[in-house]
């Protein structure tokens, strides 16, 4: 059991590293000038409180930003924040025991962004760009959140517990009758991400990324995987797909985080969120393996 | 400012005026007292301190860590022969409170990290405390043994049973002194009542019950009963897809045993009176505290930074304090629509929220605490900084817990973070702050000016400078 747990933790860490790496590369690829960090832009943007009240089209906002050179448009900023949030939620799924408070806060942020994008009409724009996707005008519900929470809430309480708590029994009934959410509601975030990819990368990379996300979400839909190994074996394939992408990206882009982020270096031994905080040594090691293969 | 002293607060006779002289406005100067913990740069994750709590008299200080251990320090009694060691805390007891567990049904690991420790008031020679991890609360008894019985009739000194035919006479066992031994034993285990992660426990002023709160529910326990708890708050929606708010902290009122508060991730506090509805409190609350949002500072991060990470009643019971990401707020229990005082802890981080969101620091849960007289509040920040705010004078100080300023009785120099372009000498810029060094847990002695500050794996103790 012990070595199994070790493998489990290692694989969890592996996925966390790769997701973070992927996200970092995503950000770097969007940078328009050397040495300028994406989130630094975002910070500037948010400080100026550029939350649009009326939607006269993108040109207006970009016009006002013209004076601020090299800062991506508000839409791009917002998109980036949305992507970051979705990656974080994805990580939540991979964590052994997701922190519910954090998940809820991130999901609320995602919802906020998507509400704004809907009002914006940006959502519709993305909708028309992609083809053959299911109902996108529906906002992403907290399905993502729900999945991890539902897994937690599966009424599998230890039978010996004889609490006075009446609603425990009703909980069990409720949880088992909750319908499994479909994959369609998570089409939306994938499309947003694919939009970003389209700008910079060839179609096939987009396909790979989507495919890996598909696999991840579908895997997690399995209510109770027969064994945890099944869960991981499916996800493993997705990383081989990411591999080609990453190798391609590696050559032209700056790895991971820029100077500004060094200050806010990923905490290695902090009291937040348990097992999956990255060990940077592991990250280097894993990246080496990926690049070489 | 004297606080109403109850029978359980401090010793009778110590009026507990904390801070300077009685009426004077002298600023409290802090000096280094002690630091506990390893010095290595390489911090073992299990050694990271996750909770700090003084007991009711302040003579004992308990810490819990990520490895599930509890270490209790005891204050040395002042003696004429050793005035130098006045007020020093030394290790009294160490024990493993929680072990890592594996939930086979959900295929999830349950961390052994101690989330909270709460002391019970002392009622006999032994000390009792509650310690909790994500799922299980335990009541521990810490007792001293300094005598042992000798001269048993039926067993010899090794404990082996004596042959009956060797017992030729009866004798009365006598008590002989021995080296002091401090034993910790688990007396109760309160398990299987929480589906979600426990974030708070709070002992009621009746000393018979306590509450435990997780992300969605709050349960009421009787200290003597482990197989049953009463669910008093449940905010789990019927459809989990609708979940947008979680419980972040809860505490019983220090004097009114029917009143408790709980805070949420949306920056709201609900005060509940258990007398109003015995069976289902659910959404019912007597009072609802929320500060209206300032529309001009709204951003995508507004909700996250409004999430309350800690709520603490004042000793007087008239006020409560909440900590959110950037500020500490003091609320008058009689005024629900806004706090009476707001203190900015590290406003310079407001422009860095996106980066802090990216590296997850925005989700750090800082605690806060009152001093014994409720005149000063304290909370932690990054770079091993912590802040004190004097409510009467509106004076605030930033101090640092570091090895560099750790010489005995060395006075702590106030620190300053440079927010403008020009950095003065000794100031530190926002960009050079170390976000891995965060002070999440702090505690203030119930009557004296002694503070305990947990900096990752080190526990710093500071004392008021005495002339």
XYZ file of C-alpha atoms in Angstrom:
760
model
C 0.000 0.000 0.000
C 2.806 2.292 0.881
C 4.539 2.185 -2.467
C 1.179 2.555 -4.126
C 0.575 5.717 -2.158
C 3.970 6.954 -3.160
C 3.169 6.327 -6.803
C -0.126 8.060 -6.329
C 1.494 11.117 -4.894
C 4.131 11.106 -7.564
C 1.592 10.892 -10.331
C -0.478 13.614 -8.756
C 2.577 15.774 -8.540
C 3.433 14.953 -12.123
C 0.083 16.128 -13.307
C 0.276 19.271 -11.251
C 3.711 20.070 -12.647
C 2.576 19.511 -16.182
C -0.513 21.575 -15.802
C 1.451 24.405 -14.291
C 4.066 24.103 -16.973
C 1.424 24.087 -19.629
C -0.163 27.133 -18.171
C 3.151 28.890 -17.908
C 3.909 28.164 -21.522
C 0.493 29.319 -22.503
C 1.113 32.621 -20.841
C 4.582 33.004 -22.274
C 3.339 32.335 -25.748
C 0.967 35.213 -25.443
C 3.609 37.686 -24.407
C 4.283 40.142 -27.120
C 7.566 41.477 -25.982
C 10.523 39.874 -24.400
C 10.825 40.311 -20.689
C 7.314 41.476 -20.022
C 5.315 39.250 -17.862
C 1.724 38.438 -18.585
C 0.422 38.715 -15.098
C 2.267 41.946 -14.641
C 0.029 43.251 -17.401
C -2.971 41.777 -15.756
C -2.059 43.439 -12.496
C -1.744 46.787 -14.236
C -5.016 46.269 -15.982
C -6.902 45.389 -12.889
C -5.429 48.218 -10.944
C -6.761 50.660 -13.452
C -10.143 49.139 -12.855
C -10.850 48.713 -16.480
C -14.034 46.839 -16.125
C -16.165 47.907 -18.955
C -19.593 49.227 -18.335
C -20.865 49.521 -21.841
C -19.909 47.527 -24.792
C -19.119 49.614 -27.777
C -16.997 46.907 -29.212
C -13.443 46.067 -28.613
C -12.029 48.976 -30.578
C -12.950 51.515 -27.934
C -11.122 49.769 -25.177
C -8.164 49.096 -27.326
C -8.185 52.709 -28.317
C -7.902 53.849 -24.763
C -5.155 51.365 -24.257
C -3.249 52.567 -27.226
C -1.273 54.794 -24.989
C -0.182 51.841 -22.920
C 2.163 50.072 -25.207
C 2.541 46.380 -25.304
C -0.259 45.679 -22.856
C -2.651 43.168 -24.336
C -6.276 44.078 -24.659
C -8.684 43.786 -21.811
C -10.273 40.816 -23.524
C -7.005 39.008 -23.694
C -6.350 39.777 -20.082
C -9.723 38.495 -19.087
C -9.267 35.448 -21.260
C -5.987 34.747 -19.595
C -7.549 35.013 -16.188
C -10.295 32.658 -17.249
C -7.794 30.139 -18.538
C -5.754 30.403 -15.386
C -8.857 29.766 -13.327
C -9.861 26.768 -15.362
C -6.424 25.253 -15.032
C -6.638 25.769 -11.292
C -9.989 24.042 -11.172
C -8.584 21.244 -13.210
C -5.850 20.856 -10.681
C -8.519 20.596 -8.054
C -9.752 17.469 -9.704
C -6.377 15.957 -9.625
C -5.723 16.735 -6.027
C -6.402 14.026 -3.570
C -8.653 16.117 -1.384
C -9.521 19.428 -3.009
C -9.908 22.446 -0.804
C -13.583 23.251 -1.179
C -13.282 26.912 -0.262
C -10.629 27.504 -2.882
C -12.607 25.605 -5.519
C -15.734 27.593 -4.795
C -13.904 30.901 -4.998
C -12.243 29.990 -8.288
C -15.498 28.709 -9.736
C -17.210 31.944 -8.747
C -14.472 33.889 -10.494
C -14.929 31.811 -13.625
C -18.649 32.427 -13.493
C -18.142 36.152 -13.097
C -15.880 36.287 -16.120
C -18.239 34.265 -18.211
C -21.197 36.375 -17.191
C -19.337 39.434 -18.273
C -18.307 37.788 -21.497
C -21.890 36.881 -22.196
C -23.059 40.423 -21.643
C -20.158 41.463 -23.768
C -21.133 39.454 -26.697
C -17.645 38.001 -26.631
C -19.119 34.712 -25.691
C -21.262 34.680 -28.771
C -18.248 35.519 -30.888
C -16.402 32.502 -29.683
C -19.512 30.482 -30.181
C -19.702 31.334 -33.844
C -16.037 30.678 -34.417
C -16.110 27.084 -33.364
C -18.233 24.523 -35.070
C -20.307 21.635 -33.943
C -20.194 22.381 -30.261
C -23.167 21.949 -28.031
C -25.080 24.738 -26.295
C -22.469 27.310 -25.444
C -24.697 30.169 -24.498
C -25.298 28.338 -21.331
C -22.908 29.539 -18.692
C -20.566 27.027 -17.279
C -22.227 25.868 -14.148
C -20.330 24.666 -11.217
C -20.176 21.244 -12.749
C -16.474 21.376 -12.481
C -16.724 22.233 -8.871
C -19.594 19.897 -8.451
C -17.668 16.899 -9.542
C -15.075 17.110 -6.858
C -17.655 18.068 -4.289
C -19.958 15.304 -5.318
C -17.209 12.817 -4.999
C -16.690 14.134 -1.546
C -20.332 14.101 -0.722
C -21.032 10.615 -1.959
C -23.007 9.391 0.930
C -20.550 6.713 1.809
C -20.434 7.386 5.455
C -19.016 4.858 7.802
C -21.993 2.841 8.983
C -20.885 2.761 12.597
C -21.545 6.447 12.895
C -24.781 6.833 14.754
C -25.292 10.537 14.777
C -28.281 12.396 15.933
C -27.897 14.252 12.684
C -31.072 13.449 10.853
C -30.168 14.763 7.505
C -27.299 12.392 7.047
C -29.655 9.778 5.815
C -31.379 12.199 3.548
C -27.962 13.259 2.286
C -27.188 9.760 1.221
C -30.442 9.531 -0.659
C -29.848 12.879 -2.284
C -26.318 12.192 -3.347
C -27.127 8.955 -5.010
C -29.983 10.468 -6.903
C -27.976 13.385 -8.216
C -27.643 12.898 -11.898
C -24.285 12.657 -13.464
C -23.551 15.853 -15.239
C -22.850 15.558 -18.880
C -19.727 16.571 -20.637
C -21.530 19.186 -22.665
C -21.412 21.853 -20.031
C -17.676 21.727 -19.988
C -17.485 22.260 -23.711
C -17.543 25.952 -23.055
C -14.227 26.317 -21.271
C -12.544 24.103 -23.791
C -13.658 26.352 -26.564
C -12.307 29.369 -24.829
C -9.014 27.676 -24.435
C -8.999 26.544 -28.009
C -9.560 30.125 -29.042
C -6.346 31.109 -27.355
C -4.468 28.281 -28.927
C -5.711 29.222 -32.363
C -3.902 32.474 -32.184
C -0.524 31.028 -31.706
C -0.443 27.397 -32.600
C -1.294 25.073 -35.411
C -4.635 23.299 -35.394
C -3.200 20.013 -34.327
C -1.987 21.389 -31.056
C -5.441 22.656 -30.330
C -6.767 19.235 -31.070
C -4.288 17.634 -28.765
C -5.044 20.000 -25.951
C -8.753 19.531 -26.304
C -8.354 15.823 -26.492
C -6.343 15.738 -23.311
C -8.867 17.907 -21.511
C -11.626 15.654 -22.771
C -9.868 12.679 -21.355
C -9.305 14.372 -18.055
C -12.914 15.432 -17.646
C -14.312 12.149 -18.805
C -12.085 10.243 -16.512
C -13.267 12.279 -13.612
C -16.864 11.646 -14.507
C -16.521 8.043 -13.583
C -18.223 8.006 -10.253
C -16.146 5.328 -8.741
C -13.276 4.128 -10.822
C -12.549 0.517 -10.186
C -9.173 1.401 -9.004
C -7.259 4.568 -8.803
C -4.889 3.090 -11.355
C -7.625 3.123 -13.953
C -8.060 6.810 -13.336
C -4.415 7.447 -13.878
C -3.908 5.121 -16.800
C -6.355 7.113 -18.886
C -4.866 10.405 -17.975
C -1.390 9.172 -18.742
C -2.150 8.961 -22.423
C -3.117 12.579 -22.477
C 0.278 13.556 -21.307
C 1.919 11.826 -24.174
C -0.150 14.072 -26.379
C 0.897 17.124 -24.474
C 4.421 15.975 -24.951
C 4.538 16.761 -28.660
C 3.054 20.119 -27.990
C 5.478 20.904 -25.269
C 8.498 19.873 -27.300
C 7.340 22.134 -30.063
C 6.766 25.019 -27.711
C 9.980 24.632 -25.817
C 12.168 25.865 -28.598
C 10.530 29.213 -29.147
C 9.201 30.252 -25.826
C 10.528 31.218 -22.495
C 9.998 28.563 -19.938
C 7.441 29.169 -17.304
C 7.574 32.241 -15.212
C 9.249 35.535 -15.755
C 11.256 37.674 -13.395
C 8.357 39.209 -11.662
C 7.036 35.884 -10.655
C 10.304 34.842 -9.090
C 9.338 36.959 -6.171
C 6.087 35.177 -5.843
C 7.762 31.845 -6.270
C 5.596 28.821 -6.081
C 5.486 27.890 -2.438
C 7.080 24.562 -1.829
C 6.318 23.877 1.763
C 3.323 25.897 2.655
C 0.277 25.104 4.587
C -2.085 25.360 1.677
C -3.684 22.612 -0.251
C -1.830 19.548 0.795
C -0.030 17.174 -1.415
C 0.029 18.883 -4.723
C 2.139 21.944 -4.157
C 4.925 21.538 -6.609
C 8.372 20.574 -5.646
C 10.419 22.539 -8.128
C 13.137 19.928 -8.258
C 10.567 17.393 -9.339
C 9.356 19.792 -11.987
C 12.778 20.148 -13.540
C 13.265 16.443 -13.480
C 9.940 15.744 -15.087
C 10.426 18.341 -17.780
C 13.772 16.756 -18.589
C 12.130 13.412 -19.021
C 9.426 14.841 -21.243
C 11.757 16.759 -23.456
C 14.065 13.850 -23.943
C 11.366 11.365 -24.832
C -8.895 49.538 29.613
C -9.969 46.780 31.924
C -12.019 43.969 30.558
C -14.691 42.205 32.522
C -12.938 39.333 34.228
C -14.803 36.059 34.494
C -13.953 33.282 36.863
C -12.137 31.449 34.132
C -9.967 34.255 32.870
C -6.528 34.379 34.355
C -6.020 34.173 38.066
C -8.203 36.141 40.386
C -6.203 39.052 41.541
C -4.429 39.706 38.263
C -6.451 42.535 36.854
C -4.784 41.973 33.546
C -3.996 45.380 32.319
C -1.961 44.843 29.243
C 0.149 47.505 27.674
C 2.341 50.236 29.099
C 1.155 51.736 32.323
C -2.505 51.997 33.197
C -3.571 55.185 31.590
C -0.513 56.092 29.578
C -0.298 56.000 25.849
C 3.192 54.557 25.790
C 3.724 52.452 22.785
C 4.467 48.839 23.574
C 7.966 47.906 22.598
C 8.566 44.287 21.892
C 11.693 42.343 22.610
C 12.718 38.966 21.528
C 12.150 36.267 24.124
C 12.695 32.912 22.483
C 12.544 31.003 19.248
C 11.648 27.320 18.990
C 12.326 25.058 16.072
C 15.067 24.027 13.700
C 17.306 26.544 12.048
C 17.961 24.713 8.769
C 16.962 26.301 5.528
C 15.458 23.010 4.448
C 12.119 22.884 6.138
C 10.484 19.499 6.540
C 6.830 19.846 5.631
C 5.762 17.961 8.741
C 7.386 20.578 10.946
C 5.346 23.455 9.630
C 3.321 24.892 12.487
C -0.370 24.969 11.704
C -1.885 26.323 14.913
C -0.849 28.173 18.077
C -2.919 28.641 21.212
C -2.345 29.856 24.766
C -4.396 28.266 27.520
C -6.677 30.304 29.774
C -3.955 31.321 32.204
C -1.225 31.737 29.615
C 1.044 29.349 31.447
C 0.786 26.807 28.691
C 1.241 27.364 24.982
C 0.281 24.644 22.521
C 1.356 24.319 18.899
C 0.168 21.845 16.293
C 2.024 21.020 13.106
C 1.432 19.449 9.720
C 2.836 16.156 10.928
C 0.002 15.774 13.409
C 2.107 16.501 16.478
C 1.254 18.736 19.388
C 3.989 20.438 21.390
C 3.094 22.152 24.640
C 5.349 24.752 26.236
C 5.120 25.786 29.843
C 6.063 29.121 31.240
C 8.807 29.005 33.807
C 7.791 30.271 37.177
C 9.635 33.340 38.249
C 12.031 32.609 41.030
C 14.323 34.914 42.888
C 17.289 32.735 42.106
C 16.756 32.815 38.346
C 15.283 36.155 37.393
C 16.818 35.894 33.939
C 14.547 33.116 32.871
C 11.458 35.023 33.855
C 8.645 34.162 31.553
C 10.529 31.705 29.392
C 8.608 28.905 27.802
C 10.087 25.432 27.755
C 8.838 22.194 26.331
C 6.364 20.562 28.655
C 4.922 17.781 26.557
C 5.071 16.452 23.013
C 2.739 13.896 21.553
C 1.376 12.608 18.282
C -2.213 13.736 18.171
C -3.336 12.594 14.731
C -2.004 10.067 12.275
C -2.463 10.125 8.520
C -5.449 8.083 7.485
C -6.738 6.692 4.276
C -10.419 6.851 3.483
C -10.911 3.626 1.553
C -14.416 4.450 0.432
C -13.446 7.626 -1.336
C -9.843 6.697 -2.092
C -8.651 9.829 -0.401
C -5.929 10.522 2.053
C -6.900 12.311 5.240
C -4.165 14.654 6.332
C -2.887 14.493 9.857
C -2.258 18.228 9.940
C -3.607 19.814 13.118
C -5.984 22.537 12.023
C -6.916 23.888 15.416
C -6.195 23.439 19.106
C -8.499 24.779 21.789
C -7.877 24.496 25.497
C -10.499 23.690 28.067
C -10.442 25.698 31.268
C -8.601 23.896 33.989
C -10.853 22.183 36.488
C -8.440 19.892 38.283
C -4.761 19.111 38.272
C -4.791 17.890 34.690
C -5.020 19.997 31.544
C -7.370 19.254 28.704
C -7.305 20.367 25.116
C -9.168 19.645 21.916
C -7.156 19.133 18.766
C -8.565 18.531 15.311
C -7.454 17.603 11.825
C -9.719 17.697 8.760
C -12.069 15.010 9.996
C -11.570 14.007 13.633
C -11.508 15.911 16.897
C -9.725 14.507 19.927
C -9.812 15.433 23.560
C -6.420 15.057 25.178
C -5.618 14.939 28.860
C -2.212 16.160 29.907
C -1.293 15.195 33.422
C 1.775 15.235 35.581
C 3.116 12.394 37.482
C 5.801 13.030 40.044
C 5.207 10.210 42.501
C 5.137 6.521 42.138
C 3.904 3.824 44.423
C 6.327 1.302 45.829
C 5.874 -1.755 47.932
C 3.021 -3.529 46.288
C 2.015 -6.833 47.790
C 1.179 -8.805 44.716
C 3.840 -7.580 42.317
C 7.491 -6.753 42.704
C 9.332 -3.638 41.620
C 9.566 -4.767 37.994
C 5.862 -5.240 37.802
C 6.025 -8.981 37.620
C 3.560 -10.876 39.690
C 4.962 -12.329 42.833
C 4.545 -15.981 43.667
C 1.699 -16.170 46.155
C 3.680 -18.290 48.581
C 6.305 -15.573 48.773
C 3.827 -13.117 50.180
C 4.394 -13.636 53.871
C 3.233 -10.298 55.186
C 1.025 -7.432 54.182
C 2.343 -3.984 53.749
C 0.896 -0.667 52.678
C 2.414 0.698 49.461
C 4.128 4.046 49.912
C 4.425 6.964 47.504
C 7.941 7.877 46.547
C 8.919 10.929 44.530
C 10.138 10.465 40.982
C 11.236 12.667 38.122
C 8.389 14.665 36.757
C 6.696 12.890 33.890
C 4.103 14.592 31.744
C 1.709 12.232 30.098
C -0.732 12.942 27.327
C -3.565 10.523 26.794
C -6.478 10.673 24.386
C -9.700 10.679 26.364
C -12.291 11.109 23.639
C -12.341 10.799 19.897
C -15.108 12.622 18.050
C -15.134 11.126 14.602
C -17.260 10.584 11.530
C -19.343 13.696 11.818
C -17.835 15.783 9.053
C -17.984 15.141 5.349
C -15.985 18.257 4.585
C -12.828 19.661 6.117
C -13.045 20.942 9.669
C -11.799 24.523 9.847
C -12.798 25.547 13.389
C -13.558 24.264 16.843
C -14.763 26.413 19.697
C -15.388 25.559 23.338
C -18.595 26.939 24.771
C -18.652 29.048 27.899
C -20.630 26.322 29.598
C -17.525 24.102 29.393
C -19.722 21.175 28.577
C -20.216 21.610 24.856
C -18.223 22.717 21.860
C -18.835 23.289 18.173
C -16.929 22.038 15.155
C -17.341 23.666 11.752
C -16.465 22.372 8.309
C -17.001 23.983 4.908
C -20.731 23.426 4.893
C -21.884 22.369 8.326
C -21.510 23.145 11.991
C -21.996 20.481 14.638
C -22.537 20.810 18.344
C -20.956 18.256 20.628
C -21.091 17.391 24.260
C -17.635 16.756 25.620
C -18.729 13.528 27.230
C -20.513 12.080 24.225
C -18.578 10.913 21.199
C -21.110 8.954 19.186
C -23.572 11.733 18.643
C -23.508 15.342 17.563
C -26.186 17.875 16.716
C -26.073 19.612 13.395
C -26.832 23.262 14.030
C -25.921 24.870 10.730
C -26.115 23.377 7.273
C -25.543 25.487 4.189
C -25.165 22.647 1.762
C -27.486 23.339 -1.158
C -29.802 20.611 -2.369
C -28.005 20.758 -5.659
C -24.263 21.024 -5.247
C -24.089 22.836 -8.545
C -25.583 25.797 -6.771
C -22.836 25.980 -4.196
C -21.293 29.422 -4.151
C -20.464 30.011 -0.511
C -18.725 28.038 2.234
C -18.218 28.428 5.968
C -14.737 29.610 6.770
C -14.669 30.015 10.573
C -16.929 29.762 13.617
C -16.719 30.700 17.274
C -18.843 30.663 20.397
C -19.523 33.900 22.230
C -17.213 34.119 25.264
C -20.045 34.661 27.752
C -23.357 33.814 26.149
C -23.464 30.076 25.772
C -26.319 30.146 23.274
C -24.644 32.510 20.817
C -22.090 31.745 18.142
C -20.945 33.300 14.876
C -19.757 31.889 11.606
C -18.090 33.609 8.703
C -18.280 32.818 5.007
C -16.234 32.955 1.836
C -18.369 35.868 0.663
C -17.273 38.137 3.478
C -20.383 37.794 5.594
C -20.795 36.912 9.268
C -23.894 35.377 10.753
C -24.595 35.459 14.462
C -26.876 32.672 15.612
C -28.816 32.198 18.794
C -29.404 28.537 19.531
C -32.432 29.323 21.613
C -34.365 30.599 18.642
C -34.730 27.342 16.841
C -33.644 24.107 18.375
C -33.891 21.753 15.458
C -32.825 23.523 12.345
C -30.913 26.729 12.331
C -29.902 26.407 8.689
C -30.208 29.847 7.149
C -31.741 31.370 10.184
C -29.558 33.838 11.884
C -30.201 36.454 14.473
C -27.823 38.930 12.909
C -26.202 39.261 9.542
C -23.030 41.317 9.228
C -21.863 42.504 5.853
C -20.089 45.590 4.665
C -21.489 46.960 1.422
C -19.052 46.671 -1.430
C -17.276 49.713 -2.724
C -18.219 49.718 -6.403
C -15.160 51.697 -7.424
C -12.755 49.035 -6.269
C -14.591 46.129 -7.768
C -12.515 43.620 -9.696
C -12.596 39.952 -10.500
C -10.779 39.360 -7.257
C -13.179 41.276 -5.036
C -14.960 38.234 -3.800
C -11.830 36.250 -3.132
C -10.224 38.974 -1.062
C -13.431 39.534 0.856
C -13.464 35.917 2.003
C -13.066 35.875 5.768
C -10.269 33.662 7.012
C -10.746 34.131 10.755
C -13.316 35.492 13.203
C -12.609 36.176 16.884
C -14.759 37.622 19.613
C -13.177 40.210 21.863
C -12.653 39.149 25.468
C -15.415 41.491 26.484
C -17.852 39.870 24.105
C -18.950 43.230 22.775
C -16.975 43.147 19.569
C -15.756 40.672 17.055
C -12.887 40.883 14.634
C -12.698 39.420 11.134
C -9.692 38.953 8.888
C -9.958 39.009 5.130
C -7.088 38.995 2.685
C -6.071 42.626 2.889
C -7.603 43.922 6.093
C -8.800 43.325 9.644
C -12.213 44.635 10.660
C -13.662 45.171 14.094
C -17.440 44.859 14.334
C -19.760 46.018 17.069
C -22.243 43.226 17.639
C -24.991 45.793 17.714
C -24.224 47.164 14.280
C -24.673 44.879 11.329
C -24.304 47.121 8.349
C -20.630 47.951 8.618
C -17.579 47.414 10.823
C -16.675 50.071 13.371
C -12.987 49.864 12.566
C -11.015 48.730 9.535
C -7.263 48.271 9.485
C -5.279 47.733 6.308
C -2.754 44.989 6.770
C -0.907 45.110 3.461
C -2.783 47.370 1.090
C 0.257 47.446 -1.199
C -0.728 43.970 -2.337
C -3.911 45.206 -3.949
C -2.110 45.922 -7.175
C -0.562 42.455 -7.179
C -3.712 40.445 -6.803
C -3.425 38.720 -10.141
C 0.049 37.424 -9.405
C -1.086 36.385 -5.972
C -3.990 34.576 -7.551
C -1.686 32.780 -9.902
C 0.609 31.492 -7.198
C -2.315 30.759 -4.882
C -1.165 33.137 -2.175
C -4.507 34.901 -2.438
C -6.037 31.867 -0.766
C -3.788 32.046 2.296
C -5.783 32.059 5.490
C -4.417 34.504 8.010
C -5.561 34.469 11.625
C -5.937 37.395 13.970
C -6.034 37.856 17.732
C -6.887 40.298 20.499
C -4.724 41.243 23.435
C -6.053 40.646 26.931
C -7.639 44.067 27.312
C -8.985 44.222 23.735
C -7.033 47.398 23.140
C -4.731 45.968 20.484
C -5.147 43.466 17.689
C -2.539 41.502 15.809
C -2.327 39.624 12.564
C 0.308 38.225 10.233
C 1.522 39.078 6.748
C 4.241 37.988 4.311
C 8.010 38.128 4.578
C 7.598 36.991 8.182
C 6.054 40.331 9.005
C 3.266 40.689 11.503
C 1.252 43.751 12.367
C -0.224 45.146 15.557
C -2.928 47.795 15.621
C -3.665 49.826 18.718
C -7.331 50.674 18.630
C -7.262 53.733 20.873
C -4.352 55.530 19.326
C -4.687 54.121 15.802
C -1.025 53.336 15.919
C 0.079 50.427 13.803
C 3.392 48.664 13.814
C 5.009 46.198 11.465
C 7.458 43.775 13.011
C 9.472 40.907 11.663
C 10.077 37.463 13.081
C 13.566 36.651 11.963
C 16.659 34.965 13.229
C 18.639 38.135 12.697
C 16.774 40.014 15.378
C 16.795 37.076 17.740
C 19.212 38.096 20.416
C 17.973 37.818 23.974
C 15.949 40.829 24.978
C 16.800 42.552 21.720
C 14.209 45.162 20.942
C 12.330 44.589 17.725
C 12.737 47.349 15.260
C 9.614 48.336 13.361
C 9.765 47.507 9.656
C 8.392 49.415 6.750
C 7.357 48.369 3.282
C 8.165 50.876 0.592
C 5.143 51.536 -1.573
C 6.419 54.465 -3.591
C 9.279 54.535 -6.016
C 11.889 55.862 -3.641
C 13.099 53.337 -1.213
C 14.480 54.664 2.002
C 17.161 52.926 3.948
C 15.884 49.878 5.853
C 12.693 49.835 3.872
C 11.806 46.838 1.804
C 10.105 46.994 -1.560
C 6.991 45.051 -2.341
C 8.746 43.079 -5.050
C 11.397 41.784 -2.701
C 8.924 40.425 -0.173
C 9.231 36.723 0.347
C 5.797 35.224 -0.147
C 6.916 31.843 1.088
C 7.485 33.297 4.525
C 3.975 33.855 5.732
C 2.776 34.330 9.266
C -0.643 32.760 9.357
C -0.854 31.883 13.042
C -0.355 34.197 15.971
C -1.478 34.147 19.591
C -1.524 36.683 22.395
C -1.165 35.773 26.060
C -4.556 36.205 27.770
C -3.344 38.767 30.290
C 0.276 39.747 29.673
C 2.038 41.261 26.704
C 3.601 38.092 25.408
C 2.957 37.057 21.839
C 3.623 33.829 20.001
C 4.201 34.043 16.269
C 4.496 30.981 14.042
C 6.831 31.478 11.094
C 6.690 28.298 9.021
C 8.499 25.811 11.265
C 9.695 28.243 13.908
C 7.801 29.593 16.869
C 8.870 33.062 17.983
C 8.009 34.451 21.371
C 8.156 38.159 22.022
C 7.633 39.993 25.250
C 6.951 43.554 26.122
C 10.057 45.474 27.020
C 10.260 45.896 30.742
C 12.251 48.765 32.158
